[in-house]
Short mmCIF file of C-alpha atoms and ligand atoms in Angstrom, two decimals:
data_model
loop_
_atom_site.label_atom_id
_atom_site.label_comp_id
_atom_site.label_asym_id
_atom_site.label_seq_id
_atom_site.Cartn_x
_atom_site.Cartn_y
_atom_site.Cartn_z
CA MET A 961 -0.97 34.37 5.15
CA ASP A 962 -1.81 32.92 8.48
CA TRP A 963 -2.82 29.30 8.23
CA GLN A 964 -5.64 29.63 10.64
CA THR A 965 -7.34 32.40 8.89
CA THR A 966 -7.03 31.04 5.24
CA ALA A 967 -9.45 28.19 6.01
CA ASP A 968 -12.85 29.26 4.55
CA ALA A 969 -15.64 26.91 4.35
CA VAL A 970 -17.45 27.39 1.08
CA PRO A 971 -20.72 29.28 1.96
CA ALA A 972 -23.91 27.22 1.81
CA SER A 973 -25.37 29.91 -0.50
CA ILE A 974 -22.99 28.91 -3.45
CA VAL A 975 -25.27 26.09 -4.66
CA THR A 976 -25.31 25.52 -8.39
CA GLU A 977 -28.57 24.93 -10.12
CA ALA A 978 -27.55 21.32 -10.91
CA ARG A 979 -26.67 20.67 -7.38
CA ALA A 980 -29.92 22.18 -6.14
CA GLN A 981 -31.82 19.78 -8.32
CA SER A 982 -29.87 16.77 -7.00
CA LEU A 983 -30.23 18.03 -3.45
CA ALA A 984 -34.08 18.28 -4.17
CA GLY A 985 -34.01 14.50 -4.78
CA ARG A 986 -32.80 13.80 -8.31
CA ALA A 987 -30.14 11.04 -8.19
CA PRO A 988 -26.74 12.59 -8.23
CA ALA A 989 -24.64 11.84 -11.38
CA THR A 990 -21.36 11.80 -9.38
CA GLY A 991 -20.17 10.86 -5.82
CA ALA A 992 -18.03 14.03 -5.69
CA TRP A 993 -18.28 16.42 -2.93
CA ARG A 994 -19.79 19.65 -4.32
CA GLU A 995 -20.49 23.11 -3.30
CA GLY A 996 -23.49 23.20 -1.11
CA ASP A 997 -22.70 19.81 0.51
CA PRO A 998 -21.86 19.60 4.24
CA VAL A 999 -18.42 20.77 4.87
CA GLY A 1000 -17.61 18.80 8.01
CA ASP A 1001 -13.98 18.98 9.06
CA ARG A 1002 -12.84 20.29 5.71
CA ARG A 1003 -10.90 23.47 5.32
CA PHE A 1004 -10.09 25.13 2.06
CA VAL A 1005 -7.25 27.27 0.73
CA HIS A 1006 -7.08 28.95 -2.56
CA VAL A 1007 -3.71 28.63 -4.31
CA GLY A 1008 -4.40 30.61 -7.30
CA ASP A 1009 -3.35 29.46 -10.81
CA VAL A 1010 -1.37 26.32 -11.07
CA PRO A 1011 1.08 26.02 -14.24
CA LEU A 1012 1.07 22.47 -15.57
CA GLU A 1013 3.85 20.40 -17.18
CA SER A 1014 1.78 20.60 -20.38
CA GLY A 1015 2.10 24.23 -20.54
CA ARG A 1016 -1.51 24.91 -19.64
CA VAL A 1017 -2.39 26.82 -16.65
CA LEU A 1018 -5.21 25.66 -14.33
CA PRO A 1019 -6.98 28.72 -12.84
CA SER A 1020 -8.25 29.49 -9.45
CA VAL A 1021 -7.28 26.25 -7.69
CA ARG A 1022 -8.75 25.30 -4.39
CA ILE A 1023 -7.27 22.78 -2.10
CA ALA A 1024 -9.38 21.03 0.56
CA TYR A 1025 -7.70 19.68 3.67
CA GLU A 1026 -8.02 18.53 7.22
CA GLN A 1027 -5.75 19.00 10.15
CA TRP A 1028 -4.96 17.31 13.54
CA GLY A 1029 -2.77 18.46 16.43
CA THR A 1030 -1.14 21.75 17.16
CA LEU A 1031 1.48 23.52 15.05
CA SER A 1032 4.48 24.48 17.22
CA PRO A 1033 5.55 28.16 17.56
CA ALA A 1034 8.73 27.24 15.63
CA ARG A 1035 6.50 25.54 12.93
CA ASP A 1036 8.83 22.53 12.99
CA ASN A 1037 6.40 19.69 13.89
CA ALA A 1038 4.31 19.52 10.73
CA ILE A 1039 3.66 16.13 8.97
CA LEU A 1040 2.08 16.14 5.45
CA ILE A 1041 0.05 13.06 4.76
CA LEU A 1042 -0.74 12.40 0.98
CA HIS A 1043 -3.43 9.93 0.18
CA ALA A 1044 -3.73 7.20 -2.38
CA LEU A 1045 -5.85 7.07 -5.47
CA THR A 1046 -9.25 7.07 -3.83
CA GLY A 1047 -8.54 8.56 -0.64
CA ASP A 1048 -9.03 12.01 0.57
CA SER A 1049 -8.31 14.32 3.38
CA HIS A 1050 -10.26 12.44 5.75
CA VAL A 1051 -7.38 10.54 7.21
CA VAL A 1052 -9.17 9.88 10.66
CA GLY A 1053 -12.70 10.63 11.77
CA ALA A 1054 -16.20 9.29 11.40
CA ALA A 1055 -18.38 8.88 8.36
CA GLY A 1056 -21.31 11.24 8.20
CA PRO A 1057 -23.09 13.72 6.00
CA ALA A 1058 -19.86 15.38 5.13
CA HIS A 1059 -17.69 12.35 4.63
CA PRO A 1060 -19.10 9.25 2.88
CA SER A 1061 -16.45 7.02 4.43
CA ALA A 1062 -14.82 6.94 7.81
CA GLY A 1063 -11.22 7.99 7.92
CA TRP A 1064 -8.74 5.63 6.04
CA TRP A 1065 -5.77 5.43 8.55
CA PRO A 1066 -7.39 5.44 12.04
CA GLY A 1067 -4.72 3.01 13.38
CA ILE A 1068 -1.79 5.16 12.41
CA VAL A 1069 -2.70 8.68 13.03
CA GLY A 1070 -3.98 9.96 16.42
CA PRO A 1071 -3.01 10.54 20.07
CA GLY A 1072 -0.46 7.92 21.05
CA LEU A 1073 -0.28 6.27 17.69
CA ALA A 1074 2.71 6.09 15.26
CA ILE A 1075 1.84 9.53 13.91
CA ASP A 1076 1.15 11.01 17.25
CA THR A 1077 -1.16 13.95 17.04
CA ASP A 1078 -0.11 14.95 20.54
CA ARG A 1079 3.37 15.58 19.00
CA TRP A 1080 2.90 16.32 15.46
CA PHE A 1081 0.69 18.85 13.58
CA VAL A 1082 -0.72 16.56 10.79
CA VAL A 1083 -2.27 18.03 7.59
CA ALA A 1084 -3.71 16.08 4.74
CA PRO A 1085 -4.86 17.82 1.54
CA ASN A 1086 -7.23 16.23 -1.07
CA VAL A 1087 -5.21 15.83 -4.31
CA LEU A 1088 -5.56 18.19 -7.26
CA GLY A 1089 -7.94 16.46 -9.62
CA GLY A 1090 -9.71 14.77 -6.79
CA CYS A 1091 -13.49 14.90 -5.85
CA GLN A 1092 -13.52 15.60 -2.15
CA GLY A 1093 -13.20 19.38 -2.11
CA SER A 1094 -10.02 20.15 -4.11
CA THR A 1095 -10.38 21.43 -7.59
CA GLY A 1096 -11.17 18.59 -10.00
CA PRO A 1097 -13.31 17.77 -13.08
CA ALA A 1098 -16.62 17.89 -11.02
CA SER A 1099 -15.67 21.45 -9.69
CA LEU A 1100 -17.00 24.61 -11.27
CA ALA A 1101 -14.85 26.27 -13.81
CA PRO A 1102 -14.53 30.10 -13.95
CA ASP A 1103 -17.73 30.11 -16.19
CA ARG A 1104 -19.62 28.31 -13.10
CA ALA A 1105 -20.19 25.09 -15.19
CA GLU A 1106 -18.45 21.91 -14.34
CA TRP A 1107 -14.94 21.35 -15.86
CA ALA A 1108 -15.98 17.91 -17.01
CA THR A 1109 -13.93 17.03 -20.20
CA ARG A 1110 -12.41 20.56 -20.34
CA PHE A 1111 -10.41 19.57 -17.13
CA PRO A 1112 -6.68 19.16 -18.18
CA PHE A 1113 -4.42 16.20 -18.16
CA LEU A 1114 -2.42 16.38 -14.89
CA THR A 1115 0.80 14.66 -13.87
CA ILE A 1116 2.05 13.74 -10.54
CA ARG A 1117 4.40 16.67 -10.64
CA ASP A 1118 1.41 19.12 -11.46
CA GLN A 1119 -0.25 17.85 -8.28
CA VAL A 1120 2.73 18.30 -6.21
CA ARG A 1121 3.11 21.93 -7.55
CA ALA A 1122 -0.43 22.50 -6.15
CA GLN A 1123 0.54 20.87 -2.86
CA LEU A 1124 3.60 23.20 -2.73
CA ALA A 1125 1.52 26.24 -3.16
CA PHE A 1126 -0.91 24.82 -0.53
CA ALA A 1127 2.00 24.47 2.03
CA ARG A 1128 3.07 28.05 1.19
CA GLU A 1129 -0.41 29.28 2.00
CA LEU A 1130 -0.44 27.30 5.24
CA GLY A 1131 2.87 29.13 6.11
CA ILE A 1132 4.80 25.88 6.54
CA GLU A 1133 8.27 26.12 4.97
CA ARG A 1134 9.57 22.78 5.88
CA PHE A 1135 7.77 19.46 6.96
CA ALA A 1136 9.28 17.17 9.58
CA ALA A 1137 7.90 14.40 7.28
CA VAL A 1138 6.08 13.90 4.12
CA VAL A 1139 4.24 10.54 4.22
CA GLY A 1140 2.17 8.68 1.61
CA GLY A 1141 1.19 5.25 0.32
CA SER A 1142 0.63 4.28 -3.28
CA MET A 1143 -0.25 7.28 -5.47
CA GLY A 1144 0.49 9.34 -2.28
CA ALA A 1145 4.03 7.88 -2.20
CA MET A 1146 4.58 9.05 -5.83
CA HIS A 1147 3.95 12.51 -4.67
CA VAL A 1148 6.29 12.00 -1.64
CA LEU A 1149 9.14 11.10 -4.02
CA GLU A 1150 8.40 14.23 -6.17
CA TRP A 1151 8.41 16.33 -3.00
CA ALA A 1152 11.77 15.14 -2.09
CA VAL A 1153 13.18 15.97 -5.55
CA MET A 1154 11.22 19.17 -6.38
CA ALA A 1155 11.54 20.76 -2.92
CA PRO A 1156 14.34 19.14 -1.00
CA GLU A 1157 14.56 22.16 1.28
CA ALA A 1158 10.86 21.58 2.45
CA VAL A 1159 11.34 18.03 3.39
CA GLU A 1160 13.21 16.67 6.48
CA ARG A 1161 11.97 12.93 6.20
CA ILE A 1162 10.05 10.98 3.66
CA ALA A 1163 8.00 7.89 3.99
CA VAL A 1164 7.50 6.07 0.67
CA LEU A 1165 4.89 3.30 1.16
CA ALA A 1166 4.13 0.62 -1.58
CA ALA A 1167 4.94 2.71 -4.67
CA PRO A 1168 7.52 2.45 -7.63
CA ALA A 1169 9.88 5.11 -8.83
CA ALA A 1170 8.14 5.10 -12.17
CA SER A 1171 4.76 3.38 -13.33
CA THR A 1172 5.61 0.34 -15.43
CA ALA A 1173 3.98 -0.77 -18.60
CA ASP A 1174 2.17 -3.62 -16.59
CA GLN A 1175 0.82 -0.93 -14.04
CA ILE A 1176 -0.21 1.34 -16.89
CA ALA A 1177 -2.01 -1.54 -18.57
CA LEU A 1178 -3.84 -2.48 -15.38
CA ASN A 1179 -4.97 1.18 -15.02
CA SER A 1180 -5.92 1.68 -18.69
CA VAL A 1181 -8.50 -1.04 -18.76
CA GLN A 1182 -10.29 0.51 -15.82
CA ILE A 1183 -10.38 3.85 -17.62
CA GLU A 1184 -11.92 2.03 -20.65
CA ALA A 1185 -14.51 0.40 -18.49
CA ILE A 1186 -15.74 3.89 -17.42
CA ARG A 1187 -15.63 5.22 -20.92
CA ALA A 1188 -17.71 2.24 -22.31
CA ASP A 1189 -20.60 3.14 -19.98
CA PRO A 1190 -23.20 4.83 -22.21
CA ALA A 1191 -24.12 7.04 -19.11
CA PHE A 1192 -20.45 8.44 -19.31
CA ARG A 1193 -21.53 10.56 -22.24
CA GLY A 1194 -17.94 11.18 -23.21
CA GLY A 1195 -17.41 12.73 -19.74
CA GLU A 1196 -20.28 15.36 -19.92
CA PHE A 1197 -22.67 13.59 -17.46
CA TYR A 1198 -23.17 16.11 -14.77
CA GLU A 1199 -26.24 17.71 -16.44
CA ALA A 1200 -27.62 14.54 -17.88
CA PRO A 1201 -31.37 14.84 -18.18
CA ASP A 1202 -32.12 11.60 -16.33
CA GLY A 1203 -29.54 12.43 -13.65
CA GLU A 1204 -27.60 9.23 -14.35
CA GLY A 1205 -23.83 9.06 -13.99
CA PRO A 1206 -21.61 6.21 -15.26
CA THR A 1207 -22.08 4.24 -12.09
CA ARG A 1208 -21.86 0.82 -13.94
CA GLY A 1209 -18.58 1.67 -15.59
CA LEU A 1210 -17.18 3.20 -12.36
CA ALA A 1211 -18.16 0.28 -10.28
CA LEU A 1212 -16.70 -2.08 -12.78
CA ALA A 1213 -13.29 -0.11 -12.65
CA ARG A 1214 -13.43 -0.41 -8.80
CA ARG A 1215 -14.04 -4.22 -9.01
CA MET A 1216 -10.87 -4.54 -11.34
CA ALA A 1217 -8.90 -2.33 -9.19
CA MET A 1218 -9.81 -4.35 -6.05
CA LEU A 1219 -8.14 -7.33 -7.77
CA ASN A 1220 -4.98 -5.39 -7.96
CA TYR A 1221 -5.32 -4.29 -4.38
CA ARG A 1222 -5.86 -7.71 -2.89
CA THR A 1223 -4.40 -11.18 -3.36
CA ALA A 1224 -5.35 -14.56 -4.74
CA ALA A 1225 -4.46 -16.02 -1.32
CA GLU A 1226 -6.66 -13.78 0.56
CA LEU A 1227 -9.69 -14.17 -1.71
CA ASN A 1228 -9.23 -17.99 -1.85
CA HIS A 1229 -8.85 -18.25 1.89
CA ARG A 1230 -11.57 -15.80 2.79
CA PHE A 1231 -14.42 -16.70 0.33
CA GLU A 1232 -13.39 -20.21 -0.86
CA ARG A 1233 -15.95 -21.48 -3.30
CA SER A 1234 -18.89 -20.34 -1.01
CA TRP A 1235 -22.15 -19.08 -2.63
CA GLN A 1236 -23.66 -15.92 -1.53
CA SER A 1237 -27.11 -17.36 -0.93
CA ASP A 1238 -28.02 -20.36 0.93
CA LEU A 1239 -30.24 -21.32 -1.91
CA ASP A 1240 -27.22 -21.74 -4.27
CA PRO A 1241 -26.40 -23.81 -6.32
CA LEU A 1242 -29.93 -25.37 -6.50
CA GLY A 1243 -32.26 -22.38 -6.49
CA GLY A 1244 -30.29 -19.17 -6.14
CA ASP A 1245 -28.89 -16.65 -8.60
CA GLY A 1246 -25.50 -18.51 -9.05
CA ARG A 1247 -23.73 -15.66 -7.32
CA PHE A 1248 -20.61 -16.51 -5.48
CA ALA A 1249 -19.58 -14.68 -2.21
CA VAL A 1250 -16.50 -13.17 -3.86
CA GLU A 1251 -18.65 -11.74 -6.50
CA SER A 1252 -20.84 -10.17 -4.00
CA TYR A 1253 -17.83 -8.82 -2.19
CA LEU A 1254 -16.62 -7.08 -5.38
CA ASP A 1255 -20.14 -5.82 -6.21
CA PHE A 1256 -20.35 -4.34 -2.71
CA HIS A 1257 -17.00 -2.45 -3.18
CA GLY A 1258 -17.86 -1.44 -6.57
CA ASN A 1259 -21.31 -0.06 -5.75
CA LYS A 1260 -20.19 1.62 -2.52
CA PHE A 1261 -17.41 3.43 -4.49
CA THR A 1262 -19.84 5.17 -6.81
CA ARG A 1263 -21.39 6.83 -3.92
CA ARG A 1264 -18.11 8.55 -2.96
CA PHE A 1265 -16.21 9.19 -6.15
CA ASP A 1266 -16.48 10.95 -9.48
CA ALA A 1267 -15.81 9.09 -12.73
CA ASN A 1268 -14.02 11.90 -14.37
CA SER A 1269 -11.89 12.37 -11.28
CA TYR A 1270 -11.00 8.54 -11.39
CA ILE A 1271 -9.67 8.98 -15.02
CA VAL A 1272 -7.66 12.18 -14.24
CA LEU A 1273 -6.02 10.61 -11.21
CA THR A 1274 -5.38 7.28 -12.93
CA GLN A 1275 -3.76 9.04 -15.74
CA ALA A 1276 -1.65 11.07 -13.36
CA MET A 1277 -0.49 7.77 -11.76
CA ASN A 1278 0.39 6.46 -15.32
CA SER A 1279 2.52 9.66 -15.81
CA HIS A 1280 4.66 8.94 -12.82
CA ASP A 1281 8.29 8.78 -13.67
CA LEU A 1282 10.81 10.29 -11.16
CA GLY A 1283 13.52 10.17 -13.68
CA ARG A 1284 11.73 11.98 -16.48
CA GLY A 1285 13.80 15.10 -17.68
CA ARG A 1286 16.33 14.34 -14.78
CA GLY A 1287 18.68 11.89 -16.40
CA GLY A 1288 16.93 8.88 -15.24
CA ILE A 1289 15.65 7.26 -12.02
CA ASP A 1290 18.99 6.73 -10.50
CA ALA A 1291 20.12 10.29 -11.02
CA ALA A 1292 16.76 11.55 -9.59
CA LEU A 1293 16.96 9.28 -6.58
CA ALA A 1294 20.57 10.33 -5.89
CA ARG A 1295 19.33 13.88 -5.46
CA ILE A 1296 17.14 12.91 -2.47
CA GLU A 1297 18.67 14.30 0.80
CA ALA A 1298 15.73 13.52 3.14
CA THR A 1299 16.00 10.86 5.83
CA SER A 1300 13.90 8.07 4.23
CA LEU A 1301 11.64 5.02 4.89
CA VAL A 1302 10.76 2.83 1.99
CA LEU A 1303 8.19 0.16 2.67
CA GLY A 1304 7.08 -2.73 0.46
CA ILE A 1305 4.59 -5.59 0.92
CA ASP A 1306 5.59 -9.05 -0.22
CA SER A 1307 2.18 -9.93 -1.60
CA ASP A 1308 1.60 -6.67 -3.48
CA ARG A 1309 0.85 -7.54 -7.06
CA TYR A 1310 0.14 -3.90 -8.21
CA PHE A 1311 3.28 -2.21 -7.07
CA PRO A 1312 5.43 -5.26 -6.42
CA LEU A 1313 8.40 -5.16 -4.03
CA PRO A 1314 11.17 -4.76 -6.77
CA GLY A 1315 9.79 -1.27 -7.34
CA GLN A 1316 10.54 -0.31 -3.73
CA ALA A 1317 13.91 -2.30 -3.79
CA GLU A 1318 15.07 0.03 -6.57
CA ILE A 1319 14.18 3.11 -4.60
CA ALA A 1320 15.81 1.92 -1.33
CA ALA A 1321 19.04 0.87 -3.09
CA ARG A 1322 19.60 4.31 -4.26
CA LEU A 1323 18.60 6.54 -1.26
CA ARG A 1324 21.48 7.85 0.79
CA HIS A 1325 19.87 8.51 4.04
CA SER A 1326 17.64 5.52 4.69
CA VAL A 1327 16.71 4.66 8.31
CA HIS A 1328 16.86 0.92 7.40
CA GLY A 1329 19.80 0.54 5.04
CA PRO A 1330 19.53 -0.24 1.31
CA THR A 1331 16.58 -2.60 1.22
CA PRO A 1332 12.93 -1.55 1.91
CA VAL A 1333 11.16 -2.47 5.21
CA LEU A 1334 9.32 -5.64 4.25
CA VAL A 1335 5.69 -6.15 5.42
CA SER A 1336 4.60 -9.73 5.21
CA SER A 1337 0.93 -9.67 4.63
CA GLU A 1338 -1.90 -11.69 2.95
CA TYR A 1339 -3.73 -8.54 1.97
CA GLY A 1340 -1.45 -7.40 -0.95
CA HIS A 1341 -1.20 -3.79 -1.87
CA ASP A 1342 -3.96 -2.63 0.55
CA ALA A 1343 -1.73 -3.94 3.35
CA PHE A 1344 -0.54 -0.40 3.79
CA LEU A 1345 -4.05 0.57 4.93
CA ILE A 1346 -4.56 -2.58 7.05
CA GLU A 1347 -1.35 -3.84 8.69
CA ASP A 1348 -1.30 -1.04 11.31
CA ASP A 1349 1.30 -2.65 13.63
CA ALA A 1350 3.98 -3.19 10.99
CA VAL A 1351 3.38 0.04 8.99
CA GLY A 1352 3.03 2.00 12.34
CA ALA A 1353 6.41 0.51 13.66
CA ALA A 1354 8.18 1.57 10.49
CA LEU A 1355 6.82 5.01 10.59
CA SER A 1356 7.76 5.36 14.27
CA ALA A 1357 11.32 4.33 13.44
CA LEU A 1358 11.38 7.15 10.88
CA LEU A 1359 9.89 9.77 13.06
CA ASP A 1360 12.13 8.84 16.03
CA ASP A 1361 15.39 9.18 13.86
C1 LIG B 896 -5.16 5.54 1.08
C2 LIG B 896 -6.51 5.76 0.85
O1 LIG B 896 -6.99 6.78 1.27
S1 LIG B 896 -7.45 4.67 -0.05
C3 LIG B 896 -9.04 4.93 0.61
C4 LIG B 896 -9.31 3.85 1.62
N1 LIG B 896 -9.65 2.69 0.84
C5 LIG B 896 -10.96 2.34 0.66
O2 LIG B 896 -11.81 2.93 1.20
C6 LIG B 896 -11.08 1.35 -0.20
C7 LIG B 896 -12.32 0.55 -0.01
N2 LIG B 896 -12.11 -0.12 1.27
C8 LIG B 896 -11.11 -1.20 1.30
O3 LIG B 896 -10.56 -1.47 0.18
C9 LIG B 896 -10.93 -1.76 2.52
O4 LIG B 896 -12.23 -1.46 3.33
C10 LIG B 896 -9.94 -1.29 3.35
C11 LIG B 896 -8.54 -1.49 2.56
C12 LIG B 896 -9.94 0.13 3.74
C13 LIG B 896 -9.92 -2.15 4.66
O5 LIG B 896 -9.85 -3.53 4.29
P1 LIG B 896 -10.73 -4.69 5.11
O6 LIG B 896 -10.77 -4.21 6.53
O7 LIG B 896 -10.12 -5.85 4.77
O8 LIG B 896 -12.15 -4.47 4.49
P2 LIG B 896 -12.88 -5.49 3.41
O9 LIG B 896 -12.20 -5.22 2.13
O10 LIG B 896 -13.01 -6.84 3.91
O11 LIG B 896 -14.36 -4.84 3.19
C14 LIG B 896 -15.14 -4.96 4.23
C15 LIG B 896 -16.64 -4.70 3.68
O12 LIG B 896 -16.95 -5.70 2.75
C16 LIG B 896 -18.24 -6.30 2.98
N3 LIG B 896 -18.32 -7.64 2.65
C17 LIG B 896 -17.49 -8.64 3.05
N4 LIG B 896 -17.89 -9.87 2.40
C18 LIG B 896 -18.97 -9.47 1.65
C19 LIG B 896 -19.83 -10.25 0.67
N5 LIG B 896 -19.57 -11.54 0.47
N6 LIG B 896 -20.80 -9.56 0.10
C20 LIG B 896 -20.93 -8.20 0.18
N7 LIG B 896 -20.25 -7.45 1.05
C21 LIG B 896 -19.20 -8.09 1.64
C22 LIG B 896 -18.34 -6.18 4.57
O13 LIG B 896 -19.65 -6.23 4.97
C23 LIG B 896 -17.61 -4.82 4.78
O14 LIG B 896 -18.56 -3.66 4.61
P3 LIG B 896 -18.48 -2.33 5.27
O15 LIG B 896 -17.26 -1.65 4.57
O16 LIG B 896 -19.68 -1.63 5.13
O17 LIG B 896 -18.08 -2.64 6.78
N1 LIG B 897 -7.42 1.04 -1.64
C1 LIG B 897 -6.49 2.06 -2.12
C2 LIG B 897 -5.63 1.39 -3.04
C3 LIG B 897 -4.83 2.25 -3.94
O1 LIG B 897 -3.64 2.55 -3.42
C4 LIG B 897 -7.31 3.03 -2.87
O2 LIG B 897 -8.36 2.75 -3.14
O3 LIG B 897 -6.93 4.14 -3.02
#
């Protein structure tokens, strides 16, 4: 199938009754993109049924994506970018009616940047289970009602299987590079093992070879924060009579996650002990600036994300184990043939450096030898989204190899 002609914007006429009500003014129960919403730069491909590791089959899967640059006649200049937990296909570009947030990697992808769109054809799909256009819990199942709690448990490998089908639909047999940070890097590792013939280079930024007990624990309390919100209704909140979704639980999960993504040093340095209001501590509400910062990010997040999607994607991250069924992590890493970049951040308390050191030590074709490229940053895990100079230089070295 021709990649240019498979892109089909969902017709505006496909508007569910529930969505029509929310468009008519009722508060939306989810921050997910839904049929009938503005499409913006999104394109869609239908990849059919996706068989899952669990033995179930997810039918009629749709993948949303965006693209930049021009695919060469030989189709040999494509780069696949895979986003982190709460990212989406909007890697670069403005916020607007179709995109609640501006692009998340504007300093890395674009003309003249590390991933130079004058040279490379860049394509970025929204992950399976996500909520910005790809099939996920807020999408309509074949019976035209939301999947909600009927949506299956997904693994990182299930999501990569959908991405492989997506690449086939685009007609791209081999990527010059598959690049991702955090959850996206878990997908990158699986690409390198599941489809070595389709991957020339990989960039693994700030992720482990397998989620550790500590990481699973940090993730699981966030899931529980969502489930404890009465408005979660066991996951069946899309048709709630009052239109309310589990925004309190989702915002709390995001606040907790932000503490994994940033560092004590940054928060202490940036906010000190300052109060949010000039009136504090004498007549204000006792709120510290750092609390306000977390509230801000928690609340903003609920406007762009779906609580069921957050659970599905977090569980997928917990499932991550490159060595499962492959004789262990070392054996799986030894199978990787791609030219590789592994990057870690010295202050990352979510996916700490030893996780990347384990990967780098086992890869045979690393552009920087047996240790990860080290990014020194105060920002912690989120540094892969913020430290454009260091991350860009490492990516340039990989792509010039
Ligand atoms: C790979 C992916 O795709 S992940 C998706 C991208 N990630 C996200 O969007 C996560 C949410 N965003 C973030 O975590 C960050 O904005 C990053 C990582 C993208 C960039 O980090 P930074 O540039 O350091 O932004 P920072 O965390 O300081 O947030 C800035 C916001 O906090 C607000 N803020 C700062 N202090 C306070 C405070 N005391 N009270 C309330 N709000 C505050 C600012 O007004 C600013 O608002 P804006 O986003 O509307 O401009
Ligand atoms: N800020 C990133 C961190 C997770 O990698 C996100 O929200 O997806």
